[in-house]
C-alpha atoms as a PDB file:
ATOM      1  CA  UNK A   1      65.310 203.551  41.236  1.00  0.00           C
ATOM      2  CA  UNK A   2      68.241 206.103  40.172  1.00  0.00           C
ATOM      3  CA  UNK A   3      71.364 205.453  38.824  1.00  0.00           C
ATOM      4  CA  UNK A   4      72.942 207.297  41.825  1.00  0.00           C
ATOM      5  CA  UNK A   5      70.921 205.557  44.346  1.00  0.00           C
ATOM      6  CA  UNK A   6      72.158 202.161  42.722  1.00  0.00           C
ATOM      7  CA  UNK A   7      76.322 203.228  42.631  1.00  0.00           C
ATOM      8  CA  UNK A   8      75.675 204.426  46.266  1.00  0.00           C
ATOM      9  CA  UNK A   9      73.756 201.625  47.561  1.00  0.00           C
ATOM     10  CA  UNK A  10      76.875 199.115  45.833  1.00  0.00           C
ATOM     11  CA  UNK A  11      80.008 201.136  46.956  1.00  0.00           C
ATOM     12  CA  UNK A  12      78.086 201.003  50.499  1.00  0.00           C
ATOM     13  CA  UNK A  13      77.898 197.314  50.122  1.00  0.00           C
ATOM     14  CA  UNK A  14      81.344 195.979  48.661  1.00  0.00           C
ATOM     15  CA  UNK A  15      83.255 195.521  51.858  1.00  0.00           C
ATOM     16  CA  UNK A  16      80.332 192.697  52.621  1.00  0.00           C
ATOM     17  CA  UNK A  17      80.193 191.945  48.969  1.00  0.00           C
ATOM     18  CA  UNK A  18      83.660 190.740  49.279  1.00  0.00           C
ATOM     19  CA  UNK A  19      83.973 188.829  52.771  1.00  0.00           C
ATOM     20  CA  UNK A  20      80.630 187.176  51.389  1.00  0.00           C
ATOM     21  CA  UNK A  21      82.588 186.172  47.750  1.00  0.00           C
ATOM     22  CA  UNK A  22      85.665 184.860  50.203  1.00  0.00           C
ATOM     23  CA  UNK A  23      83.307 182.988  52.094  1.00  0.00           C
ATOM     24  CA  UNK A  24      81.040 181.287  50.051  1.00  0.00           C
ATOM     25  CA  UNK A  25      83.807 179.945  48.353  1.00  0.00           C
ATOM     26  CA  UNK A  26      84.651 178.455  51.298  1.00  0.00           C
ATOM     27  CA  UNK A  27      81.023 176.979  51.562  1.00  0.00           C
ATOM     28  CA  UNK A  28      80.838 175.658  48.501  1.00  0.00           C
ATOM     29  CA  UNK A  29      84.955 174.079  48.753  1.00  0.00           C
ATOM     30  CA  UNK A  30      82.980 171.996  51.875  1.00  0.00           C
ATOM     31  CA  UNK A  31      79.784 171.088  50.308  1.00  0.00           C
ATOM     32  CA  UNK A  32      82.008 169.644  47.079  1.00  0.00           C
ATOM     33  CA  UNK A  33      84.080 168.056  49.515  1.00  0.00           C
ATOM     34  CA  UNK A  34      80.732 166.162  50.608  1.00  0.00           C
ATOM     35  CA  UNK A  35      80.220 165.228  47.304  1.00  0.00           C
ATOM     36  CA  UNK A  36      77.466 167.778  46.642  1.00  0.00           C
ATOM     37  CA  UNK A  37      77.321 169.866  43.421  1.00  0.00           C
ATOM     38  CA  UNK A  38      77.307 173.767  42.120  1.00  0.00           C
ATOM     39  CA  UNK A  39      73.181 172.931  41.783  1.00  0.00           C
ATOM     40  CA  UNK A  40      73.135 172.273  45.475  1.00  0.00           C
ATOM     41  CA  UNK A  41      75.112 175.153  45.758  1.00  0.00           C
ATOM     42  CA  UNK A  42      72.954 177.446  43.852  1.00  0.00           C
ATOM     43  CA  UNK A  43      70.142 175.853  46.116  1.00  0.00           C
ATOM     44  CA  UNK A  44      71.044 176.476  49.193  1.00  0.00           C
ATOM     45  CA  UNK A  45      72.718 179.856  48.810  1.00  0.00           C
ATOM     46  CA  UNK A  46      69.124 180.972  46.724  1.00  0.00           C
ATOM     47  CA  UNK A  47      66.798 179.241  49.153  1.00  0.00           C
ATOM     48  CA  UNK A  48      68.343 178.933  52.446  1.00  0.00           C
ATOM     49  CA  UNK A  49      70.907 182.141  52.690  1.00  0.00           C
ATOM     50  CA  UNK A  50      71.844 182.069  55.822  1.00  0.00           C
ATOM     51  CA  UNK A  51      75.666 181.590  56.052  1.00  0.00           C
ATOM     52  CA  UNK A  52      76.342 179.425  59.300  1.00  0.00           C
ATOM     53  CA  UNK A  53      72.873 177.603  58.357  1.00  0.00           C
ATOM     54  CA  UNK A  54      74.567 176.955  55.556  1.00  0.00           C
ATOM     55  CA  UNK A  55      77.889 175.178  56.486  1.00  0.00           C
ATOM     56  CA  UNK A  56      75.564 173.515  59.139  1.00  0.00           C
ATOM     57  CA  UNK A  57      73.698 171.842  56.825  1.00  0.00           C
ATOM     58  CA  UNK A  58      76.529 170.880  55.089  1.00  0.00           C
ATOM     59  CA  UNK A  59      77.277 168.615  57.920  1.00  0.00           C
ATOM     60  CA  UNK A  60      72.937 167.661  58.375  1.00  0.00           C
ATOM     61  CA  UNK A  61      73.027 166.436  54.568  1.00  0.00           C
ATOM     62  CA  UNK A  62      76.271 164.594  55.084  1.00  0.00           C
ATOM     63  CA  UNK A  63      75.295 162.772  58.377  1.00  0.00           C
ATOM     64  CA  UNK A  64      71.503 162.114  57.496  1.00  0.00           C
ATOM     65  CA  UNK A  65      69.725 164.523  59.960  1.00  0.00           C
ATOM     66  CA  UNK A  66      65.744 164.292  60.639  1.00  0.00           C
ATOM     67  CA  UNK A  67      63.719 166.890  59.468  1.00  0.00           C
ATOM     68  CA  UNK A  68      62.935 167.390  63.839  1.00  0.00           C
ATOM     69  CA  UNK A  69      66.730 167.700  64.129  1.00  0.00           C
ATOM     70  CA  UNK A  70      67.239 170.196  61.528  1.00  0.00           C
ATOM     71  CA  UNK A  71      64.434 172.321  62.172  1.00  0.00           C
ATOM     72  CA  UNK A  72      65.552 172.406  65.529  1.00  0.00           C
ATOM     73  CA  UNK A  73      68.989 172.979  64.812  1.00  0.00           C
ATOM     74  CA  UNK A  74      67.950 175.941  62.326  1.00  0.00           C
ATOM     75  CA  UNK A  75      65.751 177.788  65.305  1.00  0.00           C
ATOM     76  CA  UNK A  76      68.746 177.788  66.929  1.00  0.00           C
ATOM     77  CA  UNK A  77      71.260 179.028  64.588  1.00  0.00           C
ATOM     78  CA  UNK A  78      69.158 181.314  62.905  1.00  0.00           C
ATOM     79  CA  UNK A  79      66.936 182.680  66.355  1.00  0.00           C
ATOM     80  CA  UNK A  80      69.053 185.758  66.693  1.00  0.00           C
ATOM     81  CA  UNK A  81      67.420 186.964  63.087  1.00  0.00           C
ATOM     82  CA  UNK A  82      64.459 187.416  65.059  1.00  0.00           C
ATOM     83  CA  UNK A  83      65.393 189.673  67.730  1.00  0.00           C
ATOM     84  CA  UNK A  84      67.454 192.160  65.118  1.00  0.00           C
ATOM     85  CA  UNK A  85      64.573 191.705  62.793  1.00  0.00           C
ATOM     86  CA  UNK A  86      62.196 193.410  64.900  1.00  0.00           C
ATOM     87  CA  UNK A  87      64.152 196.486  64.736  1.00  0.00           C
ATOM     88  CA  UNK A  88      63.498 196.815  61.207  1.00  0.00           C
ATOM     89  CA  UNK A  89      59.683 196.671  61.439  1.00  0.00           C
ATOM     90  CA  UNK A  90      59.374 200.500  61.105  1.00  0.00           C
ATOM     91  CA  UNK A  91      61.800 200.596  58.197  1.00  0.00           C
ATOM     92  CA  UNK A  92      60.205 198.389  55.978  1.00  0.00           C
ATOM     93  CA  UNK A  93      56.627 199.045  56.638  1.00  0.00           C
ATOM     94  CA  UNK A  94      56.361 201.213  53.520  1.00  0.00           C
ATOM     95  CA  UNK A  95      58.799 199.166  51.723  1.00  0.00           C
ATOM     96  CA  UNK A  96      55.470 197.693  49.265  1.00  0.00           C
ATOM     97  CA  UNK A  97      56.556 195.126  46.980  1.00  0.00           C
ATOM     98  CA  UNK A  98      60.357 194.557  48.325  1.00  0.00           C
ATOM     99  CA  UNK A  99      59.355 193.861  52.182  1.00  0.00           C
ATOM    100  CA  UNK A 100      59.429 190.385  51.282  1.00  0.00           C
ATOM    101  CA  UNK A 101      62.610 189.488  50.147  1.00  0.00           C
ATOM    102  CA  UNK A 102      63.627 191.876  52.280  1.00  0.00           C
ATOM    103  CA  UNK A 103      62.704 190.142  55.241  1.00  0.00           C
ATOM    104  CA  UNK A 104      64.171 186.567  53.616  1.00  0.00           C
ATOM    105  CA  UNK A 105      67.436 188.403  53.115  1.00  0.00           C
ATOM    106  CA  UNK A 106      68.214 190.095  56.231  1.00  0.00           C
ATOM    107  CA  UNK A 107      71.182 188.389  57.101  1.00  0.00           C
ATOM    108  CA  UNK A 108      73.839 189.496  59.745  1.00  0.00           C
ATOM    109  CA  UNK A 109      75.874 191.920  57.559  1.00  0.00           C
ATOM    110  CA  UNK A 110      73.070 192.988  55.752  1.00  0.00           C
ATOM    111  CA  UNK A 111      71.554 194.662  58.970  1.00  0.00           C
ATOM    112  CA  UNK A 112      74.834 196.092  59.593  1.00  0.00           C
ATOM    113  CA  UNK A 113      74.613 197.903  57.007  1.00  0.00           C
ATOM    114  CA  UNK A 114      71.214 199.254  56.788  1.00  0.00           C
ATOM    115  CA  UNK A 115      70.366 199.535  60.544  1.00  0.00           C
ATOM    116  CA  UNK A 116      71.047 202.835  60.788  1.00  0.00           C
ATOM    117  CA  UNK A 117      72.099 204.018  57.708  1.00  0.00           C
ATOM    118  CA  UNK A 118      73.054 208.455  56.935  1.00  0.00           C
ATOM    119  CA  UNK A 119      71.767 208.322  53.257  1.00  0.00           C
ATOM    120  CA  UNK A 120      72.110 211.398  51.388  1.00  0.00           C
ATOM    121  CA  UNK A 121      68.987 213.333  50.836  1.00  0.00           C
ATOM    122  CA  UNK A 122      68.739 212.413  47.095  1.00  0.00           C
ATOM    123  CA  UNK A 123      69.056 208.476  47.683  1.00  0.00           C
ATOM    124  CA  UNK A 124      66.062 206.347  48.264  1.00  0.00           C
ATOM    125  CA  UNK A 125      65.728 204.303  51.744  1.00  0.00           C
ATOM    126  CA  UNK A 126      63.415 201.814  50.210  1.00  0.00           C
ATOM    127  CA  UNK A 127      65.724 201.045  46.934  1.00  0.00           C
ATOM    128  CA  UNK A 128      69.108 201.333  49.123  1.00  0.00           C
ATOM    129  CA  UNK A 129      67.889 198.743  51.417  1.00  0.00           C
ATOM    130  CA  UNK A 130      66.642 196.619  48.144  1.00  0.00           C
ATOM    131  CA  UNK A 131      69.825 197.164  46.282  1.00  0.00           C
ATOM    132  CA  UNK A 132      72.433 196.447  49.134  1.00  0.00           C
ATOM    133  CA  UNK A 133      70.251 193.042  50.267  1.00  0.00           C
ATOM    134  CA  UNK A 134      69.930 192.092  46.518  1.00  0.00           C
ATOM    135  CA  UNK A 135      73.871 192.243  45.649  1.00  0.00           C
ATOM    136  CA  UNK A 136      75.058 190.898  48.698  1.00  0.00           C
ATOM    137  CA  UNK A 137      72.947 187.903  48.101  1.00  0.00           C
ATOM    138  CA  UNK A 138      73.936 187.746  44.507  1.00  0.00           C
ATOM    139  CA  UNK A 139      77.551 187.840  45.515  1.00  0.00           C
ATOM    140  CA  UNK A 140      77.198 185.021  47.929  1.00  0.00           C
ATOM    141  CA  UNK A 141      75.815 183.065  45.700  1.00  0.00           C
ATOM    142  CA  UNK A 142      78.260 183.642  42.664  1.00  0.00           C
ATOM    143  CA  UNK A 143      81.165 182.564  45.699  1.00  0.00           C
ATOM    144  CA  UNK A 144      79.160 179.527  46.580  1.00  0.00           C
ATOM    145  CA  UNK A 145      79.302 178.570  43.037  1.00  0.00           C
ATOM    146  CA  UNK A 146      82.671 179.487  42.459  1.00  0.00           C
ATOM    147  CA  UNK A 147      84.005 177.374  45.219  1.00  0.00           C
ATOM    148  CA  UNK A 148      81.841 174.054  44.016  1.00  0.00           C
ATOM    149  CA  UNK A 149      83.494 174.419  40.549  1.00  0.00           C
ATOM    150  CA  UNK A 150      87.141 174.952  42.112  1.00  0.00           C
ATOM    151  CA  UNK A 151      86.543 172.286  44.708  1.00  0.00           C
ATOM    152  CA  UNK A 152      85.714 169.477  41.509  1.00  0.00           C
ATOM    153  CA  UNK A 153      88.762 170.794  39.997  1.00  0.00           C
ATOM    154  CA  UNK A 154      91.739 171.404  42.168  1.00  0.00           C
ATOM    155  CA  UNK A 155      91.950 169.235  45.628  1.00  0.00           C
ATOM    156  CA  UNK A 156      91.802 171.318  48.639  1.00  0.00           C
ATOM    157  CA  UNK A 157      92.254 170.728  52.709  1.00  0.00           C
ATOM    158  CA  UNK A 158      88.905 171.929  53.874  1.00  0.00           C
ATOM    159  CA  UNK A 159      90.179 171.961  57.492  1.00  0.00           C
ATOM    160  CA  UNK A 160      89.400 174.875  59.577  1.00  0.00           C
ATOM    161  CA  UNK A 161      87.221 176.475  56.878  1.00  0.00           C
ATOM    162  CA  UNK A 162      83.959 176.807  58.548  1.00  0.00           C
ATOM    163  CA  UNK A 163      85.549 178.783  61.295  1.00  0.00           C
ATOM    164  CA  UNK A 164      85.735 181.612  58.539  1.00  0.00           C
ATOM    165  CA  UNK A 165      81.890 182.390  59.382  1.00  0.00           C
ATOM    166  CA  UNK A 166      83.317 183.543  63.370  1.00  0.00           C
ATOM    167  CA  UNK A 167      86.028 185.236  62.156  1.00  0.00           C
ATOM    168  CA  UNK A 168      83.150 187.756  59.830  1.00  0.00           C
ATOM    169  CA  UNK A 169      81.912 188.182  62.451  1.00  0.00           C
ATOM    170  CA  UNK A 170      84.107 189.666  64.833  1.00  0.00           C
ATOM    171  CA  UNK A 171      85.287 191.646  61.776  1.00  0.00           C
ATOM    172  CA  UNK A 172      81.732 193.165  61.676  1.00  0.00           C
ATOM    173  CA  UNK A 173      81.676 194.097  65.574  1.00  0.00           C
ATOM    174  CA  UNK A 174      85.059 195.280  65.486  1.00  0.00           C
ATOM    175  CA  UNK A 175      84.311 197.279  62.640  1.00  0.00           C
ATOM    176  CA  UNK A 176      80.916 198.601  64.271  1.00  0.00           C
ATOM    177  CA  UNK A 177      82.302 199.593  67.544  1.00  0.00           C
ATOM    178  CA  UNK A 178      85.634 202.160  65.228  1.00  0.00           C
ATOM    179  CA  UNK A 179      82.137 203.246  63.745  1.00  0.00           C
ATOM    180  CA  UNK A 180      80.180 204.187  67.022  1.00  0.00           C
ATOM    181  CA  UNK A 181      80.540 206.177  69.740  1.00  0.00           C
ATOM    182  CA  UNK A 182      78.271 204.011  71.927  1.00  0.00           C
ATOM    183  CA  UNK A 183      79.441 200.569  72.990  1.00  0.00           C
ATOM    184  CA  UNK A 184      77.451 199.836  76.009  1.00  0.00           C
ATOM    185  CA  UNK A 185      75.009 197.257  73.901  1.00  0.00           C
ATOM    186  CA  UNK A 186      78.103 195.430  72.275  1.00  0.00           C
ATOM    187  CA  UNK A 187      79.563 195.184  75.867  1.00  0.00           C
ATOM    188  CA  UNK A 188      75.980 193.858  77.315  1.00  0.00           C
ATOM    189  CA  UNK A 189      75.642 191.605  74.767  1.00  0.00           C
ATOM    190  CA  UNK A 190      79.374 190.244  75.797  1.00  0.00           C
ATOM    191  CA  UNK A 191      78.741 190.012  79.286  1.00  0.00           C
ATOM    192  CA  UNK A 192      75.639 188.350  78.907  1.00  0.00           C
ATOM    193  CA  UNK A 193      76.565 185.339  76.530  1.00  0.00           C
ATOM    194  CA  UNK A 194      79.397 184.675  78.587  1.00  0.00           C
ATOM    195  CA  UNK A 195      77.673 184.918  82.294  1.00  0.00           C
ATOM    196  CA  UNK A 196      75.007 182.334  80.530  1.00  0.00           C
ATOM    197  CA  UNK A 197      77.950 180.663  78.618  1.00  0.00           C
ATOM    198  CA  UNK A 198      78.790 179.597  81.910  1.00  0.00           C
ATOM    199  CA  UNK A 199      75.237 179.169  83.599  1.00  0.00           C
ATOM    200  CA  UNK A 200      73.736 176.885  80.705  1.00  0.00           C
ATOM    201  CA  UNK A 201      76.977 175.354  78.542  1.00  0.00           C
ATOM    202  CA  UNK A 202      78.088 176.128  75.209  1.00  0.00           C
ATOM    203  CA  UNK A 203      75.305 173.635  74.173  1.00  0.00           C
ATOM    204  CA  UNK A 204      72.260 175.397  75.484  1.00  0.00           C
ATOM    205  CA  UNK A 205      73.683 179.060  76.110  1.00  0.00           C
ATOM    206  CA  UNK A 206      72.453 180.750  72.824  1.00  0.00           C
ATOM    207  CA  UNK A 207      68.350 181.140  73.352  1.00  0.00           C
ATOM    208  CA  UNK A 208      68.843 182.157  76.861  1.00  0.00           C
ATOM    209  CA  UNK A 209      71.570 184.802  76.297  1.00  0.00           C
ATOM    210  CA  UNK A 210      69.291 185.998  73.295  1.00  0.00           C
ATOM    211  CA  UNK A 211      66.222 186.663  75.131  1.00  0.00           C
ATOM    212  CA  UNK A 212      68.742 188.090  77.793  1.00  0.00           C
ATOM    213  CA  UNK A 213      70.364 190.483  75.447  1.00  0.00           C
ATOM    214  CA  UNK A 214      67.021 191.219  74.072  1.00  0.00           C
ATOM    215  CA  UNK A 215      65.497 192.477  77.257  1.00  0.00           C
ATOM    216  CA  UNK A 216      68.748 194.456  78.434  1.00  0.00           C
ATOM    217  CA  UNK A 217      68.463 195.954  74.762  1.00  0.00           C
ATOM    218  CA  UNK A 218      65.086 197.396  75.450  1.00  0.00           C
ATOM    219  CA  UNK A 219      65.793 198.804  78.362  1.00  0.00           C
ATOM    220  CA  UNK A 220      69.504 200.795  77.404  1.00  0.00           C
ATOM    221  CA  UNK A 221      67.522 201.866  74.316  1.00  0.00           C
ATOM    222  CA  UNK A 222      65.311 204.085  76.439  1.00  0.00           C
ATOM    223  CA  UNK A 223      67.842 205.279  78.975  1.00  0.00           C
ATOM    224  CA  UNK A 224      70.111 206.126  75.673  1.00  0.00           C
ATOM    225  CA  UNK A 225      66.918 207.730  74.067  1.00  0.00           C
ATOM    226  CA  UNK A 226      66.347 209.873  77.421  1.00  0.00           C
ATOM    227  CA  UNK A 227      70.054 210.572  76.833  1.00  0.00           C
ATOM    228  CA  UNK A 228      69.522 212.012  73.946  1.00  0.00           C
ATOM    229  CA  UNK A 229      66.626 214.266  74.641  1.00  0.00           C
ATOM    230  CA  UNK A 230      68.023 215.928  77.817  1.00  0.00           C
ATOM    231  CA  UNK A 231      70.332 218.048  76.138  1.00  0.00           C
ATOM    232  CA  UNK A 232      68.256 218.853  73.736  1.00  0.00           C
ATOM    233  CA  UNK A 233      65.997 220.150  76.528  1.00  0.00           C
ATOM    234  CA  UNK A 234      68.675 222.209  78.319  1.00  0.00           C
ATOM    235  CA  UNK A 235      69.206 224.366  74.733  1.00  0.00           C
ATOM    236  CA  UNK A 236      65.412 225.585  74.811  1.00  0.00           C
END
């Protein structure tokens, strides 16, 4: 692991790094404000880290959940990891002794980053991937703590915090689509949660749009790889 290959793999990371700092200080402002601690903090952003999980179980501790409702609740939340994750099977395959906690850390921003990343020849996929998962866990979890201890000190209006998860979010897509020339899968993945959105209710909509979305995936990702290798055909 290179000195480069560590600067590179942080500078490529800090506009997460800092949305994550911003926002796990608003996760731990609400879990102080439920009277749990910076050791609850450290906890859950080490064990769970999974940021809406997160401020959802905020509410799970708070109202005395079941261990049936939260597992539930966290195969729902958490689901879409699954269908991303499966992308990344090639990637980390030769990965050795970091496939792990790579696979624990793959969180929504993470695989923005390193889902299709143009690394320099002289930096390392294996450690880049490491690196960039390792520091933006580390800085969620310095937030998280951050926000505990300023939450015991100084009283704060917690109202309208946990909406700062969404609002990441559309940051990332927003920022993904100025990146790409291809927006056909963000706009099928639109379509479909909002045609089953409507079919199912905003209670139930989520597994059925992601299995949805999955399948439409698979199929644009071979008419977009056919795409590809036509013109490529026409120059021989």
């Amino acid at each position: 692991m290179n000195k480069k290959t560590i600067i590179y793999s942080i500078k490529s990371a800090l506009p997460v790094m800092t949305g994550y700092i911003v926002l796990s200080i608003g996760f731990g402002l609400l879990l102080q404000g439920k009277g749990y601690g910076w050791v609850w903090a450290v906890l859950m952003s080490t064990g769970i880290y999974a940021g809406s999980m997160q401020f959802v179980t905020i509410n799970l501790l708070s109202t005395g959940a079941s261990i049936i409702t939260t597992a539930i609740m966290t195969l729902m939340v958490n689901i879409r990891h699954l269908f991303y994750g499966i992308t990344m099977l090639e990637e980390y395959s030769e990965a050795g002794w970091r496939k792990p906690y790579l696979i624990f850390s793959l969180t929504d921003e993470t695989y923005s980053l390193i889902c299709s990343p143009d690394l320099p020849d002289d930096i390392s996929r294996k450690d880049y991937f490491f690196i960039v998962s390792l520091v933006n866990q580390l800085s969620w979890i310095a937030g998280s703590i951050i926000g505990s201890v300023l939450g015991n000190i100084i009283p704060f209006d917690t109202t309208g915090i946990d909406f700062a998860m969404t609002a990441l979010f559309v940051i990332i897509l927003v920022e993904q689509l100025e990146k790409s020339k291809q927006h056909l899968p963000a706009f099928t993945g639109f379509i479909i949660s909002i045609f089953c959105l409507l079919l199912f209710g905003p209670n139930q909509f989520l597994i059925p749009s992601m299995i949805l979305i999955t399948i439409a995936l698979f199929i644009e990702k071979k008419s977009l790889e056919r795409s590809k290798m036509d013109p490529v055909k026409r120059t021989r």
